[in-house]
Amino acid sequence: MSGYEAATTSPAGPSRDLELAKKAYKDGDLTASKAAHEAKSKGTTGTEEEHAGEGSEYIKSLVFGGLDGIITTFAIVCAAVGAGLGNKTVIVMGLANLVADAISMGLGDALSEKAEYDYVKREYDREAWELENHPEGEKTEMVELYEEQGVPKEDAEIIINTMAKYPELFLKHMMNLELEMMAPDPDDNPWKKGAVVSTYPLDRHIDTPTATPATTCVLRAACCERFVP
């Protein structure tokens, strides 16, 4: 087992009440903010802190994919109705585009996420190898990067030499500062993310509480009658 692998630690995080901290920030209440940082979240040991939840990692893909699916399906249905095509034809075209969008967005997101993860993982493994085999060189690089940020060399050396005692932490920090990348999360599953993203267009177009009103209206109208100019 390599040095950086052996230096793993149990999950840890700030000991504070996150919900209270958010409320204090929103209200601009410094006293409440201080109290939040001195308190532990209800029902937790203070070792783990959830910020936006698991769903937050899907936001970017859902917004991008949702807009693409909404606009293209709406445009195709409107164009088909405007061209005077039959109701069944309009519905089939709309649903076909909807399914195609879902597959395209889900598969595309999964493949792009996997490609990005693989690239970051290769860089992480390379940095880990360099840190294990030539730690002094890596520490020198980090000191230079700190100096570029305006930190005096003496202070930078103290910080880096202290951090180097914890290889995993040092490696993650180096990935962020040197390569501007986040260390890869072994629990990331691009196919799960792709599956979630692929269901979003269907949910946003079908007649559900979260469906897009405009598209639902067009599909309903196409089912009943053609638009009259």
PDB file of C-alpha atoms in Angstrom:
ATOM      1  CA  MET A   1       0.000   0.000   0.000  1.00  0.00           C
ATOM      2  CA  SER A   2       1.378   3.402  -0.974  1.00  0.00           C
ATOM      3  CA  GLY A   3       1.920   6.217   1.480  1.00  0.00           C
ATOM      4  CA  TYR A   4      -0.919   8.349   0.200  1.00  0.00           C
ATOM      5  CA  GLU A   5      -3.349   5.407   0.305  1.00  0.00           C
ATOM      6  CA  ALA A   6      -2.330   4.544   3.846  1.00  0.00           C
ATOM      7  CA  ALA A   7      -3.061   8.046   5.059  1.00  0.00           C
ATOM      8  CA  THR A   8      -6.823   7.821   4.661  1.00  0.00           C
ATOM      9  CA  THR A   9      -8.922   9.052   7.532  1.00  0.00           C
ATOM     10  CA  SER A  10     -12.510   8.650   8.558  1.00  0.00           C
ATOM     11  CA  PRO A  11     -15.010  11.172   7.168  1.00  0.00           C
ATOM     12  CA  ALA A  12     -14.857  14.390   9.075  1.00  0.00           C
ATOM     13  CA  GLY A  13     -16.307  17.830   8.774  1.00  0.00           C
ATOM     14  CA  PRO A  14     -16.948  21.062  10.629  1.00  0.00           C
ATOM     15  CA  SER A  15     -18.781  20.731  13.913  1.00  0.00           C
ATOM     16  CA  ARG A  16     -21.646  23.156  13.374  1.00  0.00           C
ATOM     17  CA  ASP A  17     -25.376  23.398  12.787  1.00  0.00           C
ATOM     18  CA  LEU A  18     -25.530  23.996   9.041  1.00  0.00           C
ATOM     19  CA  GLU A  19     -29.193  24.947   8.926  1.00  0.00           C
ATOM     20  CA  LEU A  20     -28.679  27.547  11.631  1.00  0.00           C
ATOM     21  CA  ALA A  21     -25.591  28.840   9.834  1.00  0.00           C
ATOM     22  CA  LYS A  22     -27.575  29.287   6.604  1.00  0.00           C
ATOM     23  CA  LYS A  23     -30.352  31.126   8.405  1.00  0.00           C
ATOM     24  CA  ALA A  24     -27.830  33.353  10.195  1.00  0.00           C
ATOM     25  CA  TYR A  25     -26.207  34.261   6.877  1.00  0.00           C
ATOM     26  CA  LYS A  26     -29.577  35.007   5.287  1.00  0.00           C
ATOM     27  CA  ASP A  27     -30.564  37.245   8.215  1.00  0.00           C
ATOM     28  CA  GLY A  28     -27.099  38.790   8.584  1.00  0.00           C
ATOM     29  CA  ASP A  29     -27.126  37.707  12.240  1.00  0.00           C
ATOM     30  CA  LEU A  30     -23.535  37.466  13.503  1.00  0.00           C
ATOM     31  CA  THR A  31     -24.599  36.197  16.916  1.00  0.00           C
ATOM     32  CA  ALA A  32     -26.599  33.357  15.404  1.00  0.00           C
ATOM     33  CA  SER A  33     -23.710  32.576  13.060  1.00  0.00           C
ATOM     34  CA  LYS A  34     -21.334  32.244  15.988  1.00  0.00           C
ATOM     35  CA  ALA A  35     -23.833  30.036  17.802  1.00  0.00           C
ATOM     36  CA  ALA A  36     -24.171  27.848  14.703  1.00  0.00           C
ATOM     37  CA  HIS A  37     -20.432  27.289  14.512  1.00  0.00           C
ATOM     38  CA  GLU A  38     -20.304  26.331  18.164  1.00  0.00           C
ATOM     39  CA  ALA A  39     -23.224  23.911  17.898  1.00  0.00           C
ATOM     40  CA  LYS A  40     -23.572  20.460  16.422  1.00  0.00           C
ATOM     41  CA  SER A  41     -26.348  19.622  13.997  1.00  0.00           C
ATOM     42  CA  LYS A  42     -29.321  17.875  15.551  1.00  0.00           C
ATOM     43  CA  GLY A  43     -29.062  14.119  15.321  1.00  0.00           C
ATOM     44  CA  THR A  44     -25.438  14.127  14.145  1.00  0.00           C
ATOM     45  CA  THR A  45     -22.084  13.788  15.801  1.00  0.00           C
ATOM     46  CA  GLY A  46     -20.718  16.851  14.086  1.00  0.00           C
ATOM     47  CA  THR A  47     -18.420  14.802  11.857  1.00  0.00           C
ATOM     48  CA  GLU A  48     -20.417  15.083   8.641  1.00  0.00           C
ATOM     49  CA  GLU A  49     -21.940  18.118   7.025  1.00  0.00           C
ATOM     50  CA  GLU A  50     -24.357  17.998   4.108  1.00  0.00           C
ATOM     51  CA  HIS A  51     -24.563  21.163   2.082  1.00  0.00           C
ATOM     52  CA  ALA A  52     -26.867  20.844  -0.899  1.00  0.00           C
ATOM     53  CA  GLY A  53     -27.646  17.145  -0.816  1.00  0.00           C
ATOM     54  CA  GLU A  54     -27.134  14.464  -3.423  1.00  0.00           C
ATOM     55  CA  GLY A  55     -29.378  16.204  -5.939  1.00  0.00           C
ATOM     56  CA  SER A  56     -27.071  19.202  -6.194  1.00  0.00           C
ATOM     57  CA  GLU A  57     -24.655  17.291  -8.430  1.00  0.00           C
ATOM     58  CA  TYR A  58     -27.372  16.989 -11.090  1.00  0.00           C
ATOM     59  CA  ILE A  59     -28.386  20.652 -11.245  1.00  0.00           C
ATOM     60  CA  LYS A  60     -26.206  21.722 -14.174  1.00  0.00           C
ATOM     61  CA  SER A  61     -27.127  18.713 -16.324  1.00  0.00           C
ATOM     62  CA  LEU A  62     -30.823  18.967 -15.488  1.00  0.00           C
ATOM     63  CA  VAL A  63     -31.024  22.660 -16.354  1.00  0.00           C
ATOM     64  CA  PHE A  64     -29.134  22.236 -19.621  1.00  0.00           C
ATOM     65  CA  GLY A  65     -30.913  19.052 -20.619  1.00  0.00           C
ATOM     66  CA  GLY A  66     -34.313  20.288 -19.490  1.00  0.00           C
ATOM     67  CA  LEU A  67     -34.103  23.466 -21.541  1.00  0.00           C
ATOM     68  CA  ASP A  68     -32.945  21.551 -24.596  1.00  0.00           C
ATOM     69  CA  GLY A  69     -35.752  19.034 -24.288  1.00  0.00           C
ATOM     70  CA  ILE A  70     -38.431  21.642 -23.616  1.00  0.00           C
ATOM     71  CA  ILE A  71     -37.476  23.931 -26.487  1.00  0.00           C
ATOM     72  CA  THR A  72     -36.967  21.263 -29.164  1.00  0.00           C
ATOM     73  CA  THR A  73     -40.138  19.336 -28.334  1.00  0.00           C
ATOM     74  CA  PHE A  74     -42.213  22.510 -28.101  1.00  0.00           C
ATOM     75  CA  ALA A  75     -40.821  23.727 -31.435  1.00  0.00           C
ATOM     76  CA  ILE A  76     -41.501  20.434 -33.239  1.00  0.00           C
ATOM     77  CA  VAL A  77     -45.063  20.149 -31.906  1.00  0.00           C
ATOM     78  CA  CYS A  78     -45.858  23.769 -32.792  1.00  0.00           C
ATOM     79  CA  ALA A  79     -44.355  23.411 -36.270  1.00  0.00           C
ATOM     80  CA  ALA A  80     -46.281  20.211 -36.916  1.00  0.00           C
ATOM     81  CA  VAL A  81     -49.553  21.782 -35.795  1.00  0.00           C
ATOM     82  CA  GLY A  82     -48.848  24.903 -37.820  1.00  0.00           C
ATOM     83  CA  ALA A  83     -48.175  22.814 -40.904  1.00  0.00           C
ATOM     84  CA  GLY A  84     -51.629  21.303 -40.596  1.00  0.00           C
ATOM     85  CA  LEU A  85     -50.515  17.755 -39.870  1.00  0.00           C
ATOM     86  CA  GLY A  86     -52.982  15.358 -38.341  1.00  0.00           C
ATOM     87  CA  ASN A  87     -53.411  15.080 -34.612  1.00  0.00           C
ATOM     88  CA  LYS A  88     -51.905  11.586 -34.448  1.00  0.00           C
ATOM     89  CA  THR A  89     -48.897  12.704 -36.494  1.00  0.00           C
ATOM     90  CA  VAL A  90     -48.308  15.673 -34.172  1.00  0.00           C
ATOM     91  CA  ILE A  91     -48.467  13.473 -31.083  1.00  0.00           C
ATOM     92  CA  VAL A  92     -46.183  10.819 -32.568  1.00  0.00           C
ATOM     93  CA  MET A  93     -43.628  13.436 -33.657  1.00  0.00           C
ATOM     94  CA  GLY A  94     -43.702  15.111 -30.265  1.00  0.00           C
ATOM     95  CA  LEU A  95     -43.333  11.865 -28.325  1.00  0.00           C
ATOM     96  CA  ALA A  96     -40.627  10.573 -30.658  1.00  0.00           C
ATOM     97  CA  ASN A  97     -38.615  13.746 -30.152  1.00  0.00           C
ATOM     98  CA  LEU A  98     -39.214  13.546 -26.412  1.00  0.00           C
ATOM     99  CA  VAL A  99     -37.863  10.001 -26.191  1.00  0.00           C
ATOM    100  CA  ALA A 100     -34.935  10.831 -28.469  1.00  0.00           C
ATOM    101  CA  ASP A 101     -34.072  13.845 -26.312  1.00  0.00           C
ATOM    102  CA  ALA A 102     -34.191  11.727 -23.162  1.00  0.00           C
ATOM    103  CA  ILE A 103     -31.882   9.066 -24.601  1.00  0.00           C
ATOM    104  CA  SER A 104     -29.529  11.636 -26.115  1.00  0.00           C
ATOM    105  CA  MET A 105     -29.248  13.712 -22.952  1.00  0.00           C
ATOM    106  CA  GLY A 106     -28.894  10.731 -20.618  1.00  0.00           C
ATOM    107  CA  LEU A 107     -26.336   8.875 -22.714  1.00  0.00           C
ATOM    108  CA  GLY A 108     -24.444  12.049 -23.606  1.00  0.00           C
ATOM    109  CA  ASP A 109     -24.255  13.149 -19.991  1.00  0.00           C
ATOM    110  CA  ALA A 110     -23.108   9.712 -18.809  1.00  0.00           C
ATOM    111  CA  LEU A 111     -20.383   9.424 -21.448  1.00  0.00           C
ATOM    112  CA  SER A 112     -19.115  12.963 -20.908  1.00  0.00           C
ATOM    113  CA  GLU A 113     -19.068  12.488 -17.131  1.00  0.00           C
ATOM    114  CA  LYS A 114     -17.201   9.202 -17.484  1.00  0.00           C
ATOM    115  CA  ALA A 115     -14.647  10.747 -19.844  1.00  0.00           C
ATOM    116  CA  GLU A 116     -14.074  13.637 -17.447  1.00  0.00           C
ATOM    117  CA  TYR A 117     -13.792  11.296 -14.460  1.00  0.00           C
ATOM    118  CA  ASP A 118     -11.280   9.069 -16.258  1.00  0.00           C
ATOM    119  CA  TYR A 119      -9.153  12.081 -17.181  1.00  0.00           C
ATOM    120  CA  VAL A 120      -9.165  13.465 -13.635  1.00  0.00           C
ATOM    121  CA  LYS A 121      -8.420  10.001 -12.230  1.00  0.00           C
ATOM    122  CA  ARG A 122      -5.371   9.659 -14.492  1.00  0.00           C
ATOM    123  CA  GLU A 123      -4.069  13.028 -13.326  1.00  0.00           C
ATOM    124  CA  TYR A 124      -4.757  12.073  -9.708  1.00  0.00           C
ATOM    125  CA  ASP A 125      -2.873   8.785 -10.075  1.00  0.00           C
ATOM    126  CA  ARG A 126       0.053  10.574 -11.723  1.00  0.00           C
ATOM    127  CA  GLU A 127       0.277  13.162  -8.949  1.00  0.00           C
ATOM    128  CA  ALA A 128       0.003  10.407  -6.345  1.00  0.00           C
ATOM    129  CA  TRP A 129       2.871   8.519  -7.974  1.00  0.00           C
ATOM    130  CA  GLU A 130       5.007  11.653  -8.099  1.00  0.00           C
ATOM    131  CA  LEU A 131       4.216  12.468  -4.474  1.00  0.00           C
ATOM    132  CA  GLU A 132       5.140   8.976  -3.358  1.00  0.00           C
ATOM    133  CA  ASN A 133       8.375   8.812  -5.348  1.00  0.00           C
ATOM    134  CA  HIS A 134       9.546  12.418  -5.271  1.00  0.00           C
ATOM    135  CA  PRO A 135       7.822  14.222  -2.376  1.00  0.00           C
ATOM    136  CA  GLU A 136      10.401  16.999  -2.132  1.00  0.00           C
ATOM    137  CA  GLY A 137       9.779  18.016  -5.723  1.00  0.00           C
ATOM    138  CA  GLU A 138       6.040  18.159  -5.164  1.00  0.00           C
ATOM    139  CA  LYS A 139       6.468  20.185  -1.993  1.00  0.00           C
ATOM    140  CA  THR A 140       8.709  22.642  -3.838  1.00  0.00           C
ATOM    141  CA  GLU A 141       6.032  23.066  -6.533  1.00  0.00           C
ATOM    142  CA  MET A 142       3.410  23.772  -3.906  1.00  0.00           C
ATOM    143  CA  VAL A 143       5.602  26.309  -2.124  1.00  0.00           C
ATOM    144  CA  GLU A 144       6.098  28.122  -5.443  1.00  0.00           C
ATOM    145  CA  LEU A 145       2.346  28.119  -6.050  1.00  0.00           C
ATOM    146  CA  TYR A 146       1.769  29.606  -2.603  1.00  0.00           C
ATOM    147  CA  GLU A 147       4.360  32.277  -3.319  1.00  0.00           C
ATOM    148  CA  GLU A 148       2.466  33.162  -6.504  1.00  0.00           C
ATOM    149  CA  GLN A 149      -0.554  33.772  -4.283  1.00  0.00           C
ATOM    150  CA  GLY A 150       1.418  36.253  -2.189  1.00  0.00           C
ATOM    151  CA  VAL A 151       2.366  33.959   0.686  1.00  0.00           C
ATOM    152  CA  PRO A 152       5.957  34.515   1.944  1.00  0.00           C
ATOM    153  CA  LYS A 153       8.268  31.574   1.267  1.00  0.00           C
ATOM    154  CA  GLU A 154       8.872  30.913   4.963  1.00  0.00           C
ATOM    155  CA  ASP A 155       5.146  30.701   5.712  1.00  0.00           C
ATOM    156  CA  ALA A 156       4.522  28.615   2.606  1.00  0.00           C
ATOM    157  CA  GLU A 157       7.156  26.108   3.645  1.00  0.00           C
ATOM    158  CA  ILE A 158       5.620  25.779   7.103  1.00  0.00           C
ATOM    159  CA  ILE A 159       2.157  25.209   5.628  1.00  0.00           C
ATOM    160  CA  ILE A 160       3.317  22.726   2.985  1.00  0.00           C
ATOM    161  CA  ASN A 161       5.629  20.758   5.272  1.00  0.00           C
ATOM    162  CA  THR A 162       2.823  20.433   7.799  1.00  0.00           C
ATOM    163  CA  MET A 163       0.289  19.403   5.184  1.00  0.00           C
ATOM    164  CA  ALA A 164       2.723  16.899   3.660  1.00  0.00           C
ATOM    165  CA  LYS A 165       2.424  14.861   6.867  1.00  0.00           C
ATOM    166  CA  TYR A 166      -1.060  13.953   5.619  1.00  0.00           C
ATOM    167  CA  PRO A 167      -0.516  12.632   2.053  1.00  0.00           C
ATOM    168  CA  GLU A 168      -4.173  12.286   1.087  1.00  0.00           C
ATOM    169  CA  LEU A 169      -5.001  15.823   2.158  1.00  0.00           C
ATOM    170  CA  PHE A 170      -1.856  17.120   0.476  1.00  0.00           C
ATOM    171  CA  LEU A 171      -2.723  15.307  -2.747  1.00  0.00           C
ATOM    172  CA  LYS A 172      -6.268  16.663  -2.859  1.00  0.00           C
ATOM    173  CA  HIS A 173      -5.045  20.176  -2.162  1.00  0.00           C
ATOM    174  CA  MET A 174      -2.362  19.840  -4.826  1.00  0.00           C
ATOM    175  CA  MET A 175      -4.933  18.690  -7.388  1.00  0.00           C
ATOM    176  CA  ASN A 176      -7.032  21.747  -6.627  1.00  0.00           C
ATOM    177  CA  LEU A 177      -4.266  24.331  -6.510  1.00  0.00           C
ATOM    178  CA  GLU A 178      -1.937  23.042  -9.211  1.00  0.00           C
ATOM    179  CA  LEU A 179      -4.338  21.471 -11.712  1.00  0.00           C
ATOM    180  CA  GLU A 180      -7.531  23.308 -10.702  1.00  0.00           C
ATOM    181  CA  MET A 181      -9.343  19.976 -10.402  1.00  0.00           C
ATOM    182  CA  MET A 182     -11.259  18.322  -7.618  1.00  0.00           C
ATOM    183  CA  ALA A 183      -9.948  14.934  -6.548  1.00  0.00           C
ATOM    184  CA  PRO A 184     -12.056  12.139  -8.083  1.00  0.00           C
ATOM    185  CA  ASP A 185     -14.765  10.655  -5.917  1.00  0.00           C
ATOM    186  CA  PRO A 186     -14.759   6.828  -6.145  1.00  0.00           C
ATOM    187  CA  ASP A 187     -18.496   6.860  -5.384  1.00  0.00           C
ATOM    188  CA  ASP A 188     -19.303   8.886  -8.519  1.00  0.00           C
ATOM    189  CA  ASN A 189     -21.504   6.933 -10.922  1.00  0.00           C
ATOM    190  CA  PRO A 190     -21.867   8.613 -14.338  1.00  0.00           C
ATOM    191  CA  TRP A 191     -24.439   6.048 -15.476  1.00  0.00           C
ATOM    192  CA  LYS A 192     -26.674   6.789 -12.509  1.00  0.00           C
ATOM    193  CA  LYS A 193     -26.422  10.490 -13.289  1.00  0.00           C
ATOM    194  CA  GLY A 194     -27.199   9.818 -16.933  1.00  0.00           C
ATOM    195  CA  ALA A 195     -30.286   7.813 -15.948  1.00  0.00           C
ATOM    196  CA  VAL A 196     -31.518  10.664 -13.741  1.00  0.00           C
ATOM    197  CA  VAL A 197     -30.936  13.226 -16.489  1.00  0.00           C
ATOM    198  CA  SER A 198     -32.684  11.084 -19.123  1.00  0.00           C
ATOM    199  CA  THR A 199     -35.901  10.934 -17.090  1.00  0.00           C
ATOM    200  CA  TYR A 200     -36.067  14.715 -16.684  1.00  0.00           C
ATOM    201  CA  PRO A 201     -37.426  15.599 -20.176  1.00  0.00           C
ATOM    202  CA  LEU A 202     -40.167  12.990 -19.808  1.00  0.00           C
ATOM    203  CA  ASP A 203     -41.168  14.326 -16.409  1.00  0.00           C
ATOM    204  CA  ARG A 204     -41.160  17.921 -17.658  1.00  0.00           C
ATOM    205  CA  HIS A 205     -43.401  17.229 -20.671  1.00  0.00           C
ATOM    206  CA  ILE A 206     -45.868  14.594 -19.515  1.00  0.00           C
ATOM    207  CA  ASP A 207     -48.954  15.813 -17.680  1.00  0.00           C
ATOM    208  CA  THR A 208     -47.527  15.702 -14.145  1.00  0.00           C
ATOM    209  CA  PRO A 209     -47.370  18.334 -11.373  1.00  0.00           C
ATOM    210  CA  THR A 210     -43.856  19.266 -12.590  1.00  0.00           C
ATOM    211  CA  ALA A 211     -44.653  19.300 -16.295  1.00  0.00           C
ATOM    212  CA  THR A 212     -44.048  22.402 -18.397  1.00  0.00           C
ATOM    213  CA  PRO A 213     -47.427  24.157 -18.796  1.00  0.00           C
ATOM    214  CA  ALA A 214     -46.721  25.393 -22.329  1.00  0.00           C
ATOM    215  CA  THR A 215     -45.802  21.986 -23.735  1.00  0.00           C
ATOM    216  CA  THR A 216     -48.603  20.218 -21.893  1.00  0.00           C
ATOM    217  CA  CYS A 217     -51.059  22.741 -23.330  1.00  0.00           C
ATOM    218  CA  VAL A 218     -49.793  22.164 -26.877  1.00  0.00           C
ATOM    219  CA  LEU A 219     -49.949  18.377 -26.548  1.00  0.00           C
ATOM    220  CA  ARG A 220     -53.477  18.564 -25.147  1.00  0.00           C
ATOM    221  CA  ALA A 221     -54.566  20.864 -27.919  1.00  0.00           C
ATOM    222  CA  ALA A 222     -53.036  18.621 -30.542  1.00  0.00           C
ATOM    223  CA  CYS A 223     -54.961  15.693 -29.125  1.00  0.00           C
ATOM    224  CA  CYS A 224     -58.275  17.513 -29.364  1.00  0.00           C
ATOM    225  CA  GLU A 225     -58.072  19.949 -32.254  1.00  0.00           C
ATOM    226  CA  ARG A 226     -55.705  21.914 -34.425  1.00  0.00           C
ATOM    227  CA  PHE A 227     -54.736  25.446 -33.617  1.00  0.00           C
ATOM    228  CA  VAL A 228     -56.693  28.078 -35.423  1.00  0.00           C
ATOM    229  CA  PRO A 229     -54.613  31.114 -36.568  1.00  0.00           C
TER     230      PRO A 229
END
